[in-house]
Coordinates of N, CA and C in Angstrom, one line a residue:
M4 N 7.9 -13.3 -10.1 CA 6.8 -12.5 -10.7 C 6.9 -11.1 -10.1
K5 N 6.9 -10.1 -11.0 CA 6.9 -8.7 -10.5 C 5.7 -8.1 -11.0
K6 N 4.9 -7.4 -10.1 CA 3.7 -6.7 -10.6 C 3.7 -5.4 -9.9
H7 N 3.2 -4.3 -10.7 CA 3.2 -3.0 -10.2 C 1.6 -2.7 -9.9
F8 N 1.3 -2.0 -8.8 CA 0.0 -1.6 -8.4 C 0.0 -0.2 -8.1
I9 N -1.2 0.4 -8.5 CA -1.5 1.8 -8.1 C -2.9 1.8 -7.6
R10 N -3.1 2.6 -6.5 CA -4.4 2.8 -6.0 C -4.7 4.3 -5.7
D11 N -5.8 4.7 -6.2 CA -6.3 6.1 -6.0 C -7.0 6.2 -4.6
N12 N -6.6 7.2 -3.9 CA -7.1 7.3 -2.5 C -8.4 8.1 -2.5
E13 N -9.0 8.5 -3.6 CA -10.3 9.1 -3.8 C -10.6 10.2 -2.7
G14 N -9.7 11.1 -2.3 CA -10.0 12.0 -1.3 C -10.0 11.6 0.1
R15 N -9.7 10.3 0.5 CA -9.7 9.9 1.8 C -8.5 10.3 2.6
T16 N -7.5 10.7 2.0 CA -6.3 11.1 2.7 C -5.6 12.3 2.0
C17 N -4.6 12.8 2.5 CA -3.9 14.0 1.8 C -3.1 13.4 0.6
S18 N -2.7 12.1 0.6 CA -2.0 11.6 -0.6 C -3.1 11.2 -1.6
K19 N -2.8 11.5 -2.9 CA -3.6 11.2 -4.0 C -3.7 9.8 -4.4
S20 N -2.6 9.1 -4.3 CA -2.5 7.8 -4.7 C -1.3 7.1 -4.0
I21 N -1.3 5.8 -4.1 CA -0.2 4.9 -3.5 C 0.2 3.9 -4.7
S22 N 1.5 3.8 -5.0 CA 2.0 2.9 -6.0 C 3.0 2.0 -5.3
F23 N 3.1 0.8 -5.7 CA 4.1 -0.1 -5.2 C 4.3 -1.4 -6.0
D24 N 5.4 -2.0 -5.9 CA 5.6 -3.3 -6.5 C 5.5 -4.5 -5.7
Y25 N 5.0 -5.6 -6.2 CA 5.1 -6.9 -5.4 C 5.9 -7.7 -6.1
E26 N 7.0 -8.3 -5.5 CA 8.0 -9.1 -6.2 C 8.5 -10.1 -5.2
D27 N 8.5 -11.4 -5.6 CA 9.0 -12.4 -4.8 C 8.4 -12.5 -3.4
G28 N 7.1 -12.2 -3.3 CA 6.4 -12.2 -2.0 C 6.5 -11.0 -1.1
V29 N 7.3 -10.0 -1.5 CA 7.5 -8.8 -0.7 C 7.1 -7.5 -1.4
I30 N 7.0 -6.5 -0.7 CA 6.5 -5.1 -1.2 C 7.8 -4.3 -1.5
K31 N 7.9 -3.6 -2.6 CA 9.1 -2.8 -3.0 C 8.6 -1.5 -3.6
N32 N 9.4 -0.5 -3.6 CA 9.2 0.7 -4.3 C 7.9 1.4 -4.0
V33 N 7.6 1.6 -2.7 CA 6.4 2.3 -2.3 C 6.4 3.8 -2.5
F34 N 5.4 4.3 -3.1 CA 5.4 5.8 -3.3 C 4.0 6.3 -3.1
F35 N 4.0 7.3 -2.3 CA 2.7 8.0 -1.9 C 2.7 9.3 -2.8
D36 N 1.8 9.5 -3.6 CA 1.7 10.8 -4.4 C 1.1 11.9 -3.5
N37 N 1.9 12.7 -3.1 CA 1.5 13.8 -2.1 C 1.4 13.3 -0.7
G38 N 0.8 14.0 0.2 CA 0.7 13.6 1.6 C 1.8 14.2 2.4
C39 N 1.8 13.9 3.7 CA 2.8 14.5 4.7 C 4.0 13.6 4.6
P40 N 5.1 14.2 4.1 CA 6.4 13.5 3.8 C 6.9 12.7 5.0
G41 N 6.8 13.3 6.2 CA 7.3 12.6 7.4 C 6.5 11.2 7.6
N42 N 5.2 11.2 7.2 CA 4.5 10.0 7.4 C 4.7 9.1 6.2
T43 N 4.4 9.6 4.9 CA 4.5 8.8 3.8 C 5.8 8.2 3.4
V44 N 6.9 9.0 3.5 CA 8.2 8.5 3.3 C 8.6 7.5 4.4
G45 N 8.2 7.8 5.6 CA 8.6 6.9 6.7 C 7.9 5.5 6.5
V46 N 6.6 5.5 6.2 CA 5.9 4.3 5.9 C 6.5 3.5 4.8
A47 N 6.8 4.3 3.7 CA 7.3 3.7 2.5 C 8.7 2.9 2.8
R48 N 9.5 3.6 3.5 CA 10.8 3.0 3.9 C 10.6 1.7 4.8
L49 N 9.7 1.8 5.8 CA 9.5 0.7 6.6 C 8.9 -0.4 5.9
A50 N 8.1 -0.2 4.9 CA 7.4 -1.2 4.1 C 8.3 -2.0 3.2
E51 N 9.4 -1.4 2.8 CA 10.3 -2.0 1.9 C 10.8 -3.5 2.3
G52 N 10.5 -4.4 1.4 CA 11.1 -5.8 1.7 C 10.2 -6.6 2.7
R53 N 9.0 -6.1 3.1 CA 8.2 -6.8 4.0 C 7.0 -7.6 3.2
A54 N 6.5 -8.6 3.8 CA 5.4 -9.2 3.2 C 4.1 -8.4 3.4
P55 N 3.2 -8.5 2.4 CA 2.0 -7.7 2.5 C 1.1 -8.1 3.7
E56 N 1.1 -9.3 4.1 CA 0.3 -9.7 5.2 C 0.8 -9.0 6.5
E57 N 2.1 -8.9 6.6 CA 2.7 -8.3 7.8 C 2.3 -6.9 7.9
L58 N 2.4 -6.2 6.8 CA 2.1 -4.7 6.7 C 0.6 -4.5 6.9
I59 N -0.3 -5.3 6.4 CA -1.6 -5.2 6.7 C -1.9 -5.1 8.2
G60 N -1.4 -6.2 8.9 CA -1.5 -6.3 10.3 C -1.0 -5.1 11.1
L61 N 0.1 -4.5 10.6 CA 0.6 -3.3 11.3 C -0.1 -2.0 10.9
L62 N -0.6 -1.9 9.7 CA -1.2 -0.5 9.3 C -2.7 -0.4 9.3
K63 N -3.3 -1.5 9.2 CA -4.8 -1.5 9.1 C -5.4 -0.9 10.3
G64 N -6.3 0.1 10.2 CA -7.0 0.7 11.3 C -6.3 2.0 11.8
V65 N -5.1 2.3 11.3 CA -4.5 3.6 11.8 C -5.3 4.7 11.2
T66 N -5.6 5.6 12.1 CA -6.5 6.8 11.7 C -5.7 8.1 11.8
C67 N -6.0 9.1 11.1 CA -5.3 10.4 11.1 C -6.5 11.4 11.1
R68 N -6.8 12.1 10.0 CA -7.8 13.1 9.9 C -9.0 12.3 9.3
G69 N -10.1 12.2 10.1 CA -11.2 11.5 9.7 C -11.1 10.0 10.0
E70 N -11.7 9.2 9.1 CA -11.7 7.8 9.5 C -10.6 7.0 8.9
S71 N -9.7 7.5 8.1 CA -8.6 6.8 7.5 C -7.3 7.5 7.7
S72 N -6.3 7.0 7.0 CA -4.9 7.6 7.0 C -4.2 7.0 5.8
C73 N -3.0 7.5 5.5 CA -2.2 7.0 4.5 C -1.8 5.6 4.8
P74 N -1.3 5.3 6.1 CA -1.0 3.8 6.4 C -2.2 2.9 6.2
N75 N -3.4 3.4 6.6 CA -4.6 2.5 6.5 C -5.0 2.3 5.1
E76 N -4.9 3.4 4.2 CA -5.1 3.2 2.8 C -4.1 2.3 2.1
F77 N -2.9 2.3 2.5 CA -1.9 1.4 2.0 C -2.3 0.0 2.4
A78 N -2.8 -0.2 3.7 CA -3.2 -1.6 4.0 C -4.4 -2.0 3.2
C79 N -5.3 -1.1 2.9 CA -6.5 -1.5 2.0 C -5.9 -1.8 0.6
A80 N -5.0 -1.1 0.2 CA -4.4 -1.4 -1.2 C -3.8 -2.7 -1.3
L81 N -3.1 -3.1 -0.2 CA -2.4 -4.4 -0.1 C -3.5 -5.5 -0.1
E82 N -4.6 -5.3 0.6 CA -5.7 -6.3 0.6 C -6.2 -6.5 -0.8
E83 N -6.5 -5.4 -1.4 CA -7.0 -5.4 -2.8 C -6.0 -6.1 -3.7
M84 N -4.7 -5.9 -3.5 CA -3.7 -6.6 -4.4 C -3.8 -8.1 -4.1
L85 N -3.8 -8.5 -2.8 CA -3.8 -9.9 -2.6 C -5.1 -10.6 -3.2
E86 N -6.2 -9.9 -3.0 CA -7.4 -10.4 -3.7 C -7.3 -10.5 -5.2
E87 N -6.7 -9.6 -5.8 CA -6.4 -9.6 -7.3 C -5.6 -10.7 -7.7
L88 N -4.5 -10.9 -7.0 CA -3.6 -12.0 -7.2 C -4.2 -13.4 -7.0
K89 N -5.1 -13.5 -6.0 CA -5.8 -14.7 -5.7 C -6.7 -15.0 -6.9
A90 N -7.4 -14.0 -7.4 CA -8.4 -14.2 -8.5 C -7.6 -14.6 -9.8
E91 N -6.4 -14.1 -10.0 CA -5.6 -14.4 -11.2 C -5.2 -15.9 -11.1
E92 N -5.0 -16.4 -9.9 CA -4.5 -17.8 -9.8 C -5.6 -18.8 -10.0
A93 N -6.9 -18.4 -9.8 CA -8.0 -19.2 -9.9 C -8.3 -19.5 -11.4

């Protein structure tokens, strides 16, 4: 199963949105629309091929400017994705 997800960051970070694919239990094709390239490209590359649960554990709670960050918002997007997938299974 392959699913594509997009999450709007609603002004919480420099990046406008995060998009990624979930396929065979891992995350692929992570893309941050805007944001600091050193941060967003690095996180996207490190996320490739990892399980969402692992990424949530690594990224949740990382802060930058204010109370959130691109890594934290990515972790939130992954949590939302897992909730959505669980609801679809029910």
